[in-house]
Short mmCIF file of C-alpha atoms in Angstrom, two decimals:
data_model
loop_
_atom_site.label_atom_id
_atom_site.label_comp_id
_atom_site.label_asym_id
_atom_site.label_seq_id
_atom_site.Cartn_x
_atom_site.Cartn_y
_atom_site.Cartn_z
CA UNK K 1 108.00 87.88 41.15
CA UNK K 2 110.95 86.22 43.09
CA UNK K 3 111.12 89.22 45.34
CA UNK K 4 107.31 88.97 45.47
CA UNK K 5 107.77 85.17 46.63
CA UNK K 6 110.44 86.10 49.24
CA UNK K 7 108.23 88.55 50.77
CA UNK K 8 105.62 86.09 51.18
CA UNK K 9 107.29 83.44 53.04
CA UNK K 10 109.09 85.97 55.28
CA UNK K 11 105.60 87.36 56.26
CA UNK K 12 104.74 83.67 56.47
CA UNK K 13 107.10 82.57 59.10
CA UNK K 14 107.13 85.60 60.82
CA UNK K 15 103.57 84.96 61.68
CA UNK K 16 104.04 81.16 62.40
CA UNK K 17 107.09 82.45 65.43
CA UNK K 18 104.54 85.13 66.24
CA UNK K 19 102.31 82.52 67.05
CA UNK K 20 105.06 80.16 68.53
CA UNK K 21 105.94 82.83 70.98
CA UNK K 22 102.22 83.45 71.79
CA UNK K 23 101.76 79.80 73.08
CA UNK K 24 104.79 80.03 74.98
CA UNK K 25 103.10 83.18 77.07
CA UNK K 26 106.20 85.52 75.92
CA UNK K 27 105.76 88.50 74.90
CA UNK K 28 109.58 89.79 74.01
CA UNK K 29 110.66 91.02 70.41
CA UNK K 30 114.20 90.96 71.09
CA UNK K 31 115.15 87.59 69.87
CA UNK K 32 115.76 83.83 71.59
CA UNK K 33 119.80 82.69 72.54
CA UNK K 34 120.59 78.66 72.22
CA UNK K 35 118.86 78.54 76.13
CA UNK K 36 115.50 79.66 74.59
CA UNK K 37 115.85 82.84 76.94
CA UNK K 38 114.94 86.41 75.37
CA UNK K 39 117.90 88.43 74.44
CA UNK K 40 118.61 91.38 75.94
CA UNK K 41 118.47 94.64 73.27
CA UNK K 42 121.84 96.73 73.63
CA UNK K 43 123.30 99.52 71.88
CA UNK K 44 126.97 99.79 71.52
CA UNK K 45 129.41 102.66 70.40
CA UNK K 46 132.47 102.02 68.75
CA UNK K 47 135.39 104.42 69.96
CA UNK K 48 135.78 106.59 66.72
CA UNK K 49 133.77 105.61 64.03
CA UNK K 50 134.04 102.57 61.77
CA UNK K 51 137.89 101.91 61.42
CA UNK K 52 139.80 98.30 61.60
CA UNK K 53 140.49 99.26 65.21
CA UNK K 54 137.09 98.85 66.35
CA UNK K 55 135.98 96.27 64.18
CA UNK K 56 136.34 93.46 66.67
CA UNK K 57 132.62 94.55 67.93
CA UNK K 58 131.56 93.46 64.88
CA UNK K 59 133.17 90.24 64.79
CA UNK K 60 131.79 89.51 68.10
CA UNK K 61 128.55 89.93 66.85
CA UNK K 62 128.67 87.83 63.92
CA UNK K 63 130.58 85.42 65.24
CA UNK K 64 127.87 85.22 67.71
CA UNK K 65 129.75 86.00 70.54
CA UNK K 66 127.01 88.76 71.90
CA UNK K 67 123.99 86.22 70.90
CA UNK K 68 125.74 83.42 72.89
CA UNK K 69 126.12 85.79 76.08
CA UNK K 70 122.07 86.49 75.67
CA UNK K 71 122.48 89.97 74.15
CA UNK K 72 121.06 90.82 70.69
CA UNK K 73 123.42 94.52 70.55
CA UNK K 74 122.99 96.94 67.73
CA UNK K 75 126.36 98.47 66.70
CA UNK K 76 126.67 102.44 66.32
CA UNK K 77 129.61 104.79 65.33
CA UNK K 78 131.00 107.18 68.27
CA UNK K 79 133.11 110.07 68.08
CA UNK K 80 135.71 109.80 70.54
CA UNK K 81 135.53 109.84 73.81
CA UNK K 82 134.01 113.12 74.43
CA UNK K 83 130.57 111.71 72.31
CA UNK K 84 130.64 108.02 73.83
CA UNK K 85 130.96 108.96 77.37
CA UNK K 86 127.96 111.56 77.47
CA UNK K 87 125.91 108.93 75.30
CA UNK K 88 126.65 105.89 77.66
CA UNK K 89 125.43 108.00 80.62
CA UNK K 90 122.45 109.72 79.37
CA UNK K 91 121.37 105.94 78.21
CA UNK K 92 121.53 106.78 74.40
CA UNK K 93 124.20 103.43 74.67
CA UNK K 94 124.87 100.56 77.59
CA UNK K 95 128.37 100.54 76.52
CA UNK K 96 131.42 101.97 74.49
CA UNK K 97 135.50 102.18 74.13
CA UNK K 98 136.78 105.71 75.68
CA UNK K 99 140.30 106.90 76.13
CA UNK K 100 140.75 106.68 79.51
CA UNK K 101 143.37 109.47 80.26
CA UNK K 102 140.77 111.16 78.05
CA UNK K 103 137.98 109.78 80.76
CA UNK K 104 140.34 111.08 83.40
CA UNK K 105 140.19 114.89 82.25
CA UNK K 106 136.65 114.70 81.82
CA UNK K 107 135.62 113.84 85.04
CA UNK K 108 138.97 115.81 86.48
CA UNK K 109 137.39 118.79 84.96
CA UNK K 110 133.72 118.07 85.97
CA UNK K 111 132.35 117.94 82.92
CA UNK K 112 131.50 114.08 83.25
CA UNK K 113 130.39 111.60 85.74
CA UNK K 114 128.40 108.68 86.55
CA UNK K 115 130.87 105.93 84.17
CA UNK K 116 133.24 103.50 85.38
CA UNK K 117 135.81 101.66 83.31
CA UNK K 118 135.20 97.48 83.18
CA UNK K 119 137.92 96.09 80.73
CA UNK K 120 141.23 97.46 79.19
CA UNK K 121 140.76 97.18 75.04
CA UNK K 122 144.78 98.42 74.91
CA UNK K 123 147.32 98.22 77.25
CA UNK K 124 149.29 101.29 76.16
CA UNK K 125 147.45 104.71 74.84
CA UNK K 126 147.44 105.02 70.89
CA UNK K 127 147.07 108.94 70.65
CA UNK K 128 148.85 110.50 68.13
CA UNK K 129 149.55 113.58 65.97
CA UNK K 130 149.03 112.29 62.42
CA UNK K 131 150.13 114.12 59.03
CA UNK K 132 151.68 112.66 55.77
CA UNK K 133 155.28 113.89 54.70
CA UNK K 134 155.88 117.18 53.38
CA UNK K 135 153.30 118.90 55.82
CA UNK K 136 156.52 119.99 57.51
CA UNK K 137 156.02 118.05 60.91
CA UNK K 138 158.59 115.58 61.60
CA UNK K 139 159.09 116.39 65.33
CA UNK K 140 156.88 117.81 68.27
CA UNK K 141 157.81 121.30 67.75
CA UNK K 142 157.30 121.00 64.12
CA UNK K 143 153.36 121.46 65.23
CA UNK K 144 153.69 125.02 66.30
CA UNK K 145 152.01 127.84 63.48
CA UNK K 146 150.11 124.82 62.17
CA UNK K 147 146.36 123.75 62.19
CA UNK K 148 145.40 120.41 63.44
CA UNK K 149 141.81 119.00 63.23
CA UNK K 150 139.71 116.56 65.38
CA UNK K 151 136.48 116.19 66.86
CA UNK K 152 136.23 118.35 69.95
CA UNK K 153 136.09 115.78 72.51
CA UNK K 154 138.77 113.59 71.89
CA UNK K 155 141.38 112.45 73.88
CA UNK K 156 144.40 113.50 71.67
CA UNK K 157 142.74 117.31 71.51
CA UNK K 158 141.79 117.32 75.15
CA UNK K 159 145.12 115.83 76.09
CA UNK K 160 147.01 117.99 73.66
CA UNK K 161 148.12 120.92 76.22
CA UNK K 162 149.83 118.03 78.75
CA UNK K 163 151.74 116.96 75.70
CA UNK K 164 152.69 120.48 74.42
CA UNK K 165 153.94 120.90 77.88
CA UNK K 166 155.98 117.99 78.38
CA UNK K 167 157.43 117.90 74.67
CA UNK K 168 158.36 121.35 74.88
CA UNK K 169 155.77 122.69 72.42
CA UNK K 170 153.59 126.40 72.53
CA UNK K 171 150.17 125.30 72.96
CA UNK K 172 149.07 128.45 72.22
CA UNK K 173 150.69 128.61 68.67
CA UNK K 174 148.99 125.42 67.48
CA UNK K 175 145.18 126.30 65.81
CA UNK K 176 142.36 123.60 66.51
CA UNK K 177 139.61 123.23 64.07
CA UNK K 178 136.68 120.76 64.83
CA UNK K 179 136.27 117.45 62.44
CA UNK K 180 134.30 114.73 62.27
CA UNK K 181 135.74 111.08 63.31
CA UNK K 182 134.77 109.92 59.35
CA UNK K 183 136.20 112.69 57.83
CA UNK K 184 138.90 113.54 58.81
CA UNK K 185 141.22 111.66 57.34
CA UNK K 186 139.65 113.59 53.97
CA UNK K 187 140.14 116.66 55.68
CA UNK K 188 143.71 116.14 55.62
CA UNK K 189 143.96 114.85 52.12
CA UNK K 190 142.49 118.15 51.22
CA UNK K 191 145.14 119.94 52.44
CA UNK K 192 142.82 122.47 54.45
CA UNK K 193 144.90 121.32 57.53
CA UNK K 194 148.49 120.09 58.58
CA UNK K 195 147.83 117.47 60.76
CA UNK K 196 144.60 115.89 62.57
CA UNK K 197 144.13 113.75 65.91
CA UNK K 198 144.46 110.04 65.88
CA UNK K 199 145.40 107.09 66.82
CA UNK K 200 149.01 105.39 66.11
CA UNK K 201 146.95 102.46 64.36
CA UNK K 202 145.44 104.94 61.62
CA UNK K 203 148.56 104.92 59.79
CA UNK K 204 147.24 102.59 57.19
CA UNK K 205 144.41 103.83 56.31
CA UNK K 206 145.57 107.51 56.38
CA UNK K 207 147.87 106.47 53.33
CA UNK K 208 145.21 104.86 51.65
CA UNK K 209 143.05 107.59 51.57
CA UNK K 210 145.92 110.52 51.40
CA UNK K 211 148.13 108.48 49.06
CA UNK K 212 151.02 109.72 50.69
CA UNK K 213 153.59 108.44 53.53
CA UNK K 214 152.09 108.91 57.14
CA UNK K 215 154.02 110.86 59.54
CA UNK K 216 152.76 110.08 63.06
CA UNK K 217 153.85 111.69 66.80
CA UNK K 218 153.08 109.00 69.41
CA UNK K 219 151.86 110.67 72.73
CA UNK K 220 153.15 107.26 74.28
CA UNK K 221 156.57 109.13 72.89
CA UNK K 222 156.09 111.64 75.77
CA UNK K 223 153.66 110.47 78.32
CA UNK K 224 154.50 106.89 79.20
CA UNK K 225 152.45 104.34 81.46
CA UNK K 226 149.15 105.95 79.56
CA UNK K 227 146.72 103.33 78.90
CA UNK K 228 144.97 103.51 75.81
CA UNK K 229 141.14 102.86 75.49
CA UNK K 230 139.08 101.03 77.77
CA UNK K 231 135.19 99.97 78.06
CA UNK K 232 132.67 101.92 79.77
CA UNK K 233 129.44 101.47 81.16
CA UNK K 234 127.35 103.46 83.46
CA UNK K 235 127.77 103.24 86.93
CA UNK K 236 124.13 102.77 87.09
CA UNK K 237 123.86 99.43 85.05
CA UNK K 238 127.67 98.54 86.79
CA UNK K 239 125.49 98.86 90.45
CA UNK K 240 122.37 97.57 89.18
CA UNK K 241 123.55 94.55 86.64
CA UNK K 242 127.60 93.84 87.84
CA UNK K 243 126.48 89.90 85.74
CA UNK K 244 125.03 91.49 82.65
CA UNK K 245 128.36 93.51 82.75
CA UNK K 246 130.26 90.76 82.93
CA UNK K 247 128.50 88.98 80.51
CA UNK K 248 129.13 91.41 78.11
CA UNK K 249 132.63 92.33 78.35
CA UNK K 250 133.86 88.41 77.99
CA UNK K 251 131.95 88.58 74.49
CA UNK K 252 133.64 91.84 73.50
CA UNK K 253 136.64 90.53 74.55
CA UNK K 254 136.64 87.43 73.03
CA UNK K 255 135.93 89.48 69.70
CA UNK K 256 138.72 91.62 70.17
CA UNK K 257 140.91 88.19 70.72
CA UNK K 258 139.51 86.86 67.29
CA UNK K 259 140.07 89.84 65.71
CA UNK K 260 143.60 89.68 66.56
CA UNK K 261 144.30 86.67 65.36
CA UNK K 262 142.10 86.94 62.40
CA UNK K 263 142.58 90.47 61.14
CA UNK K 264 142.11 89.62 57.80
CA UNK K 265 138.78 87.87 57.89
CA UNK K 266 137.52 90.33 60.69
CA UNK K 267 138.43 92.90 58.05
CA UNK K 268 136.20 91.58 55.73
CA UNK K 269 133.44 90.99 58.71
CA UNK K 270 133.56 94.98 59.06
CA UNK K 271 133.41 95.25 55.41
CA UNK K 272 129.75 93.44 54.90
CA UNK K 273 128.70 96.16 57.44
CA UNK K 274 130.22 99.23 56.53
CA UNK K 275 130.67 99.47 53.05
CA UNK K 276 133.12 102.66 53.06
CA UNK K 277 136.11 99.77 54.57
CA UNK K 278 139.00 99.39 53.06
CA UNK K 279 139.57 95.90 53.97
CA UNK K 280 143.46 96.22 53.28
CA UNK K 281 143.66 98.93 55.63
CA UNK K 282 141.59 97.83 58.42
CA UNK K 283 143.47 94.42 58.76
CA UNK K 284 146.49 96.20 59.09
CA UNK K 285 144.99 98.63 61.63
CA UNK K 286 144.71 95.17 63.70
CA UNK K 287 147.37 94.09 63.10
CA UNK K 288 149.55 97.36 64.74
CA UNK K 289 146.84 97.21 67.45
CA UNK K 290 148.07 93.55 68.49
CA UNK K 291 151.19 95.31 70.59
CA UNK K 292 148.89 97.87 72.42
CA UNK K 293 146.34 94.93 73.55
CA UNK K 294 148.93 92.76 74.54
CA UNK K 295 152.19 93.84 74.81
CA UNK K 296 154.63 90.97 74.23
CA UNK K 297 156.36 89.46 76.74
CA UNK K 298 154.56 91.63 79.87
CA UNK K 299 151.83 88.66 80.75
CA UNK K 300 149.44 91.36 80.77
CA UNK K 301 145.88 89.22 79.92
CA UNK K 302 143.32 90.77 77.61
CA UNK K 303 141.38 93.28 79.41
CA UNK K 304 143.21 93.79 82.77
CA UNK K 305 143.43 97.25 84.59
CA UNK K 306 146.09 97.31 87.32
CA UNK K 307 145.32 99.84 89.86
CA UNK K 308 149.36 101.08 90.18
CA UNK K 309 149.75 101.98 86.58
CA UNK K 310 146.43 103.77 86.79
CA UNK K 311 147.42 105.94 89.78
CA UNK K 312 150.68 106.26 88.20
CA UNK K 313 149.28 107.99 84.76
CA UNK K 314 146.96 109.96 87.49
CA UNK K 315 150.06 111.26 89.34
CA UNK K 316 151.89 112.07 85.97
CA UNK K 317 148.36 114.03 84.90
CA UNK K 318 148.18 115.85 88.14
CA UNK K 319 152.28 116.88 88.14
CA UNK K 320 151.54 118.37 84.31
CA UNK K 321 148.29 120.17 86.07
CA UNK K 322 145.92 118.64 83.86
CA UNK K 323 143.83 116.81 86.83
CA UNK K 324 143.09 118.13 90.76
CA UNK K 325 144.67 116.65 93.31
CA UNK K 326 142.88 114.17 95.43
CA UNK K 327 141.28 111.84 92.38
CA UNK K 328 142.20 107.84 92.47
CA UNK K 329 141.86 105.09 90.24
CA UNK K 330 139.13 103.39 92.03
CA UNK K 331 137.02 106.86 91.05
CA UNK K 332 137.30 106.12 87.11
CA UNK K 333 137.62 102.17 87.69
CA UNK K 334 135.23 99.13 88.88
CA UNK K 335 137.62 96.44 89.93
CA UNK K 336 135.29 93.94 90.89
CA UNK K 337 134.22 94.11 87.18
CA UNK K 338 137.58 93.94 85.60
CA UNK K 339 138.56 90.64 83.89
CA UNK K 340 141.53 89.05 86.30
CA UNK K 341 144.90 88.08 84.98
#
């Protein structure tokens, strides 16, 4: 009877806004901001799944963050930057996290387009070899006769031969198999692989689900001056919208700055909407992300792109042949959009 009761007065005040809305000659769905304007539906990916690392979307939405900027955003898992970036232009998303040396090879390559970068999320690229001791990896060139997992588009797969290269490793005696961004860490519990893909800040939560010590190869390691991910939108809305752009990335930002300083509690925020978090593990996912977002003592503000680093990562991309000659930051990146530091 209570739920009975509940239903009734939901269906009761939903028809009493209906008819709010109908004297007030709008005709949106999508929700009202503190102004009283309609907010604007968007769908967000998160860079790899549901981890701690991506949770500060989440706390910008409950927080209200997104509702104060006039956007009512719906928050979706994404599998690494070769799923987010395809999604995001095709219009399946408005926005999402992507590596963006892993941005650079796809559009290097040809085999994406049509995005443009608007905010740094981490200063310094997180991409990693990850396995748990006694796989028998302790060094780059531990990886060779082994199999590795990870989704296929990611950046730590797709960037993979530029490290082999420069850390002195056989590419071609390394065996890829294809996982899944939320099970992968499972897949290497299992056993049915040596080592997977991800990011430095998985550490934790690889050794809560594997029980055992985390062994981790940084590509930072061998490929300095990488950034790690950054936002992307579609150069469409970025021509189109440059203020709903802008509007957007101070929310996320200022999420990612809560988060930071609130790990635990933005933990817990991801946990009341994924209920496979390990609170425990995703607050100290922040907390090893706090370096990458803003390195201490380098002034670097939350967000900022600088156009020399970025043409220096390009230049160390094209000397390893991994990118054609010719391609400059301002290709991947809109600096008019970029927060200012």
């Amino acid at each position: 009877m209570n739920r009975f009761a509940r239903t009734v007065a939901a269906v009761a005040l939903a028809t009493a806004l209906a008819l709010v809305s109908g004297c007030g000659g709008s005709d949106s769905d999508a929700g009202a901001g503190a102004d009283d304007k309609a907010l604007e539906k968007v769908t967000y990916l998160t860079s790899f799944g549901n981890f701690g690392r991506d949770a500060y979307a989440w706390v910008a939405k409950d927080k209200g963050f997104f509702e104060e900027a006039g956007f009512d955003v719906e928050i979706k898992p994404g599998q690494g930057t070769g799923g987010v970036i395809p999604a995001v232009v095709g219009g399946q998303a408005q926005f999402g996290p992507i590596d963006l040396t892993g941005g650079l090879l796809h559009m290097g390559s040809g085999r994406a387009k049509d995005f443009v970068a608007v905010a740094a999320i981490q200063q310094r690229t997180m991409a990693a070899i990850a396995t748990t001791e006694g796989s028998g990896i302790a060094t780059p060139k531990d990886i060779e006769g082994k199999r590795l997992a990870d989704t296929p588009g990611s950046v730590v797969r797709n960037l993979f031969p530029t490290y082999a290269r420069l850390a002195g490793v056989d590419a071609d005696k390394v065996t890829w198999v294809n996982g899944d961004a939320q099970t992968l860490m499972g897949t290497l519990a299992s056993g049915s692989v040596d080592g997977i893909g991800q990011f430095v800040v998985g550490k934790p939560t690889i050794e809560a689900v594997t029980k055992k010590k985390a062994v981790l190869l940084p590509y930072s390691d061998v490929i300095p001056d990488l950034y790690g991910n950054v936002l992307i939108t579609s150069k469409k809305i970025a021509e189109q919208d440059p203020e709903m752009v802008k509007r957007f990335t101070t929310a996320l930002l200022k999420g990612l700055e809560y988060s930071l300083a609130n790990s635990k509690e933005a933990a817990e925020i991801l946990k009341r909407n994924v209920d496979a978090t390990n609170p425990a593990a995703a607050a100290a996912e922040l907390e090893l992300m706090a370096a990458y977002v803003t390195p201490g003592g380098s002034g670097t503000a939350i967000g900022t792109l600088d156009s020399g680093r970025v043409a220096k990562s390009i230049a160390i991309l094209q000397d390893a042949g991994a990118l054609p000659q010719g391609m400059t930051p301002e290709q991947i990146i809109d600096f008019d959009l970029v927060p200012q530091a």
